Amino acid sequence: MENSIWADPATKPKLDPNIYQLHGDLLLFFKEQTGIQDEDELKQHVLGVQAKAYEIFGYPCIRLLTFLQLGISELPGYKHVLSLLEKYPDPILLDIGCCFGVDVRKVVVDGWPVDKIIGSDIQQGFWDFGHLLFKSTPESFPAGFIVGDAFDSALIDPESKGLDENAPLPPLNQLKSLSPLLHKISAIHVSSVFHLFSEERQRELAGRLLSLLAIRPGSIILGMHCGLQEAGIWEGLEESNFRMFCHSPNSWKKLWKDLFKEAGYDEQKVEVDAALLDVKTANPVGSTDEALPVNWTMLVWSVKII
């Protein structure tokens, strides 16, 4: 993470239990998946896991409990993702930057075979806390998980040969690298990740993910992250000196079109959708008044081969 304010114990904001909110379908999901029906008990369980995870690294998504949201299912491209189950035999889904794996659990609930899902994050602890959150084990929930840095060729090596086209695919929960899956993944979800990096690094990350995508009709990469009407640097939190590069819908579309073209693919056969969505959250860097929300503009997007 290139903005390291969250890592310093001296500046890392304290947790606020008042941020906790589970209602409606989200509450039902967590009751079903954790087996905890009492709402007060569920709240204490979730906040306990949050506190332990926050000690590893103070990501805003952990402090603000946004990791509890079923983000993938709210994306416009989600129905298309599920339709791939009917289009291809045994398609693979990757959630990169999966944190606790909440989105992975949602996809499994909605019908994706657990043995055809793989998550990845830079911290093994996040996946472990996901098992703690959902009261599961690697045996009871055997989705694949690989710890690693998406910019490290030990995790994704676009220059490697990957598996032979006719070679049998090993069990995903036995893989130690994503490189054997080059051009074998039908759906890639990546949310709240791209905006952590510079413009150049965002382009590099997009190219690395493209190297994993199966180049066939229907394959899709989708997600959301902070965006702007005009691409540039966002400096919305003056007290933290927090800055990040944000794409606009137009610059994001151009980025992917250019990457497909540079990779030798027909850019006319890739459909890039991108739109801005205004949201409000509590202040991610802390505030003397947590009731004052911060306005965010999120870029909601998908890249689909047609």
Coordinates of C-alpha atoms in Angstrom, one line a residue:
M1 CA 0.0 0.0 0.0
E2 CA 1.7 3.2 -1.1
N3 CA -0.2 5.4 1.5
S4 CA 1.3 4.2 4.8
I5 CA -0.6 6.5 7.2
W6 CA -2.6 3.5 8.3
A7 CA 0.5 1.5 9.4
D8 CA 1.8 3.9 12.1
P9 CA 0.4 3.1 15.5
A10 CA 0.8 6.7 16.5
T11 CA -1.5 8.0 13.8
K12 CA -3.7 5.0 13.1
P13 CA -7.3 5.9 14.0
K14 CA -9.0 4.1 16.9
L15 CA -11.9 1.7 16.2
D16 CA -15.4 3.0 16.7
P17 CA -18.1 0.3 17.4
N18 CA -20.8 2.8 16.5
I19 CA -19.8 2.3 12.8
Y20 CA -21.1 -1.3 12.9
Q21 CA -24.3 -1.6 10.9
L22 CA -25.8 -4.9 9.7
H23 CA -29.4 -4.8 8.3
G24 CA -31.7 -6.6 5.9
D25 CA -30.2 -9.1 3.6
L26 CA -26.7 -8.4 4.8
L27 CA -27.7 -9.3 8.4
L28 CA -29.4 -12.4 7.2
F29 CA -26.3 -13.4 5.2
F30 CA -24.0 -13.1 8.2
K31 CA -26.5 -14.9 10.5
E32 CA -26.6 -17.8 8.0
Q33 CA -22.9 -17.9 7.3
T34 CA -21.7 -17.6 10.9
G35 CA -24.5 -19.6 12.5
I36 CA -25.0 -16.8 15.1
Q37 CA -28.6 -15.8 15.3
D38 CA -28.5 -13.5 18.2
E39 CA -27.8 -10.0 16.9
D40 CA -25.9 -8.7 19.9
E41 CA -23.7 -11.9 19.9
L42 CA -23.1 -11.5 16.2
K43 CA -22.0 -7.8 16.7
Q44 CA -19.6 -8.7 19.4
H45 CA -18.2 -11.6 17.3
V46 CA -17.7 -9.3 14.3
L47 CA -16.1 -6.5 16.3
G48 CA -13.8 -9.0 18.0
V49 CA -12.5 -10.3 14.7
Q50 CA -12.2 -6.7 13.4
A51 CA -10.0 -5.7 16.4
K52 CA -7.6 -8.6 15.8
A53 CA -7.3 -7.9 12.1
Y54 CA -6.8 -4.2 12.7
E55 CA -3.6 -5.0 14.6
I56 CA -2.1 -6.5 11.5
F57 CA -2.6 -3.4 9.4
G58 CA -4.9 -0.5 9.8
Y59 CA -6.7 -0.5 6.5
P60 CA -9.6 1.9 6.3
C61 CA -11.8 -1.0 5.0
I62 CA -11.2 -2.8 8.3
R63 CA -11.7 0.2 10.6
L64 CA -14.9 1.3 8.7
L65 CA -16.1 -2.3 8.5
T66 CA -16.7 -2.0 4.8
F67 CA -15.2 -5.4 4.4
L68 CA -18.6 -6.7 5.6
Q69 CA -20.3 -5.4 2.4
L70 CA -21.2 -7.8 -0.3
G71 CA -19.6 -5.6 -2.8
I72 CA -19.3 -8.0 -5.8
S73 CA -23.0 -8.7 -5.8
E74 CA -23.8 -5.0 -6.0
L75 CA -21.7 -4.5 -9.2
P76 CA -23.6 -4.2 -12.5
G77 CA -21.5 -7.1 -14.0
Y78 CA -22.3 -9.6 -11.3
K79 CA -25.2 -11.3 -13.1
H80 CA -22.9 -11.7 -16.0
V81 CA -20.3 -13.4 -13.8
L82 CA -22.9 -15.9 -12.6
S83 CA -24.0 -16.6 -16.2
L84 CA -20.5 -17.9 -16.9
L85 CA -21.5 -21.0 -14.9
E86 CA -23.9 -21.9 -17.7
K87 CA -21.6 -20.8 -20.5
Y88 CA -18.5 -22.8 -19.7
P89 CA -17.7 -26.0 -17.8
D90 CA -15.9 -25.3 -14.5
P91 CA -15.0 -21.6 -15.0
I92 CA -12.6 -20.1 -12.4
L93 CA -13.2 -17.0 -10.4
L94 CA -10.4 -15.0 -8.8
D95 CA -10.9 -12.3 -6.1
I96 CA -7.7 -10.3 -5.9
G97 CA -7.3 -8.2 -2.7
C98 CA -10.0 -10.4 -1.2
C99 CA -9.3 -9.4 2.5
F100 CA -11.6 -11.6 4.6
G101 CA -13.1 -13.3 1.6
V102 CA -16.6 -12.0 2.2
D103 CA -17.3 -11.6 -1.5
V104 CA -15.9 -15.1 -2.1
R105 CA -18.5 -16.5 0.4
K106 CA -21.3 -14.6 -1.4
V107 CA -20.3 -16.0 -4.8
V108 CA -20.4 -19.6 -3.3
V109 CA -23.8 -19.0 -1.8
D110 CA -25.0 -17.9 -5.2
G111 CA -23.9 -21.1 -6.9
W112 CA -20.2 -20.9 -7.9
P113 CA -18.4 -24.1 -6.9
V114 CA -16.1 -23.5 -4.0
D115 CA -13.3 -25.5 -5.6
K116 CA -13.3 -23.2 -8.6
I117 CA -12.7 -20.0 -6.6
I118 CA -9.4 -18.6 -5.5
G119 CA -8.7 -15.5 -3.4
S120 CA -5.5 -13.6 -3.0
D121 CA -4.3 -10.9 -0.6
I122 CA -1.0 -9.5 0.6
Q123 CA -1.7 -10.7 4.2
Q124 CA -2.3 -14.4 5.0
G125 CA -3.9 -13.2 8.3
F126 CA -6.8 -11.7 6.4
W127 CA -7.8 -15.1 5.0
D128 CA -7.3 -16.7 8.4
F129 CA -9.5 -14.1 10.1
G130 CA -12.1 -14.8 7.4
H131 CA -12.2 -18.4 8.7
L132 CA -12.5 -17.0 12.2
L133 CA -15.3 -14.6 11.1
F134 CA -17.3 -17.3 9.4
K135 CA -16.4 -20.0 11.9
S136 CA -15.0 -22.2 9.1
T137 CA -11.8 -24.1 8.4
P138 CA -9.8 -24.8 5.2
E139 CA -11.6 -28.2 5.2
S140 CA -15.1 -26.9 5.6
F141 CA -14.6 -24.0 3.1
P142 CA -11.9 -25.3 0.7
A143 CA -11.6 -22.3 -1.6
G144 CA -8.1 -21.6 -2.8
F145 CA -6.1 -18.8 -1.3
I146 CA -2.6 -17.5 -2.2
V147 CA -0.8 -14.9 -0.2
G148 CA 1.3 -12.5 -2.2
D149 CA 1.9 -9.1 -3.8
A150 CA 0.2 -8.7 -7.2
F151 CA 3.3 -6.8 -8.4
D152 CA 5.6 -9.7 -7.5
S153 CA 6.3 -12.2 -10.2
A154 CA 6.3 -14.9 -7.5
L155 CA 2.5 -14.4 -7.5
I156 CA 1.8 -13.4 -11.1
D157 CA 4.5 -13.8 -13.7
P158 CA 3.1 -12.7 -17.1
E159 CA 6.2 -13.9 -18.8
S160 CA 5.9 -17.5 -17.6
K161 CA 4.4 -20.2 -19.8
G162 CA 1.7 -21.2 -17.4
L163 CA 0.2 -24.7 -17.7
D164 CA 0.2 -26.5 -21.0
E165 CA -3.2 -26.1 -22.7
N166 CA -4.1 -29.7 -22.4
A167 CA -2.6 -30.2 -18.9
P168 CA -5.0 -31.0 -16.1
L169 CA -5.6 -28.1 -13.7
P170 CA -4.3 -28.8 -10.2
P171 CA -6.6 -28.2 -7.2
L172 CA -6.8 -24.5 -6.7
N173 CA -6.3 -24.8 -3.0
Q174 CA -2.9 -26.4 -3.6
L175 CA -1.5 -23.6 -5.8
K176 CA 1.3 -21.4 -4.4
S177 CA 1.2 -19.0 -7.4
L178 CA -1.3 -17.6 -9.8
S179 CA 1.0 -18.1 -12.7
P180 CA -0.3 -21.6 -13.6
L181 CA -3.6 -19.9 -14.2
L182 CA -2.4 -17.5 -17.0
H183 CA -5.3 -17.1 -19.4
K184 CA -7.4 -19.6 -17.5
I185 CA -9.5 -17.4 -15.3
S186 CA -13.0 -16.5 -16.5
A187 CA -13.9 -13.8 -13.9
I188 CA -11.6 -11.6 -11.8
H189 CA -13.0 -9.3 -9.1
V190 CA -10.8 -6.5 -7.8
S191 CA -12.3 -3.8 -5.6
S192 CA -10.8 -1.0 -3.4
V193 CA -7.4 -1.9 -4.7
F194 CA -6.4 0.2 -7.8
H195 CA -6.6 3.5 -6.0
L196 CA -3.9 2.5 -3.6
F197 CA -1.3 2.9 -6.3
S198 CA 0.2 5.5 -8.6
E199 CA -1.0 5.9 -12.2
E200 CA 1.9 3.9 -13.5
R201 CA 1.4 1.1 -11.0
Q202 CA -2.3 0.9 -11.7
R203 CA -1.5 0.3 -15.4
E204 CA 1.0 -2.4 -14.4
L205 CA -1.6 -4.1 -12.2
A206 CA -4.2 -4.0 -14.9
G207 CA -1.8 -5.7 -17.3
R208 CA -0.9 -8.4 -14.8
L209 CA -4.6 -9.2 -14.3
L210 CA -5.1 -9.2 -18.1
S211 CA -2.4 -11.9 -18.3
L212 CA -4.6 -14.2 -16.1
L213 CA -7.9 -13.7 -18.0
A214 CA -9.1 -16.4 -20.3
I215 CA -9.3 -14.8 -23.8
R216 CA -12.7 -16.0 -24.8
P217 CA -16.2 -14.4 -25.1
G218 CA -17.7 -13.6 -21.7
S219 CA -14.6 -13.4 -19.7
I220 CA -14.7 -10.4 -17.3
I221 CA -12.7 -8.3 -14.9
L222 CA -14.9 -6.1 -12.7
G223 CA -14.7 -4.0 -9.5
M224 CA -14.8 -0.6 -8.0
H225 CA -12.4 1.9 -6.5
C226 CA -12.1 5.7 -6.0
G227 CA -12.5 7.8 -9.2
L228 CA -12.9 11.3 -10.4
Q229 CA -14.7 13.1 -13.2
E230 CA -11.4 14.1 -14.6
A231 CA -8.4 11.8 -14.0
G232 CA -5.9 13.2 -11.5
I233 CA -4.8 13.4 -7.8
W234 CA -7.4 13.3 -5.1
E235 CA -6.4 15.2 -1.9
G236 CA -9.6 15.1 0.1
L237 CA -8.2 14.5 3.5
E238 CA -6.0 17.5 4.3
E239 CA -5.2 16.5 7.8
S240 CA -3.5 13.3 6.7
N241 CA -1.6 14.5 3.6
F242 CA -3.4 11.6 1.9
R243 CA -3.1 11.7 -1.9
M244 CA -4.1 9.1 -4.5
F245 CA -4.3 9.0 -8.2
C246 CA -7.9 8.4 -9.5
H247 CA -9.0 7.5 -13.0
S248 CA -12.0 9.0 -14.7
P249 CA -14.4 6.8 -16.7
N250 CA -12.8 7.9 -19.9
S251 CA -9.2 7.4 -18.8
W252 CA -10.1 4.0 -17.4
K253 CA -11.7 2.9 -20.6
K254 CA -8.7 4.1 -22.6
L255 CA -6.3 2.2 -20.3
W256 CA -8.0 -1.1 -20.9
K257 CA -8.4 -0.6 -24.6
D258 CA -4.7 0.3 -24.9
L259 CA -3.7 -2.8 -22.9
F260 CA -5.7 -5.2 -25.0
K261 CA -4.3 -3.6 -28.2
E262 CA -0.7 -3.8 -26.9
A263 CA -1.3 -7.5 -26.0
G264 CA -2.2 -8.2 -29.6
Y265 CA -6.0 -8.6 -29.0
D266 CA -8.7 -7.0 -31.0
E267 CA -9.7 -4.0 -29.0
Q268 CA -13.1 -4.0 -30.7
K269 CA -13.9 -7.3 -28.9
V270 CA -13.5 -5.8 -25.5
E271 CA -16.3 -3.8 -23.8
V272 CA -15.3 -1.5 -21.0
D273 CA -18.1 0.0 -18.9
A274 CA -17.2 2.6 -16.2
A275 CA -19.4 5.0 -14.3
L276 CA -19.1 7.2 -11.2
L277 CA -21.1 6.6 -8.0
D278 CA -21.2 9.0 -5.1
V279 CA -21.0 7.4 -1.6
K280 CA -20.5 8.6 1.9
T281 CA -18.6 6.9 4.7
A282 CA -17.2 7.8 8.1
N283 CA -13.8 9.6 8.0
P284 CA -11.2 6.9 7.1
V285 CA -8.4 8.7 9.0
G286 CA -10.4 9.5 12.1
S287 CA -12.0 12.7 13.2
T288 CA -13.0 14.6 16.3
D289 CA -16.6 14.1 15.1
E290 CA -17.1 10.7 13.5
A291 CA -20.7 11.7 12.6
L292 CA -19.2 13.9 9.8
P293 CA -19.0 11.7 6.7
V294 CA -16.5 11.9 3.9
N295 CA -17.8 12.1 0.4
W296 CA -16.3 9.6 -2.0
T297 CA -16.7 9.2 -5.8
M298 CA -16.4 5.5 -6.7
L299 CA -15.5 4.3 -10.2
V300 CA -17.7 1.2 -10.9
W301 CA -16.5 -0.8 -13.8
S302 CA -16.2 -3.9 -15.9
V303 CA -14.0 -5.1 -18.7
K304 CA -15.6 -7.9 -20.7
I305 CA -14.6 -9.8 -23.8
I306 CA -17.5 -9.9 -26.3

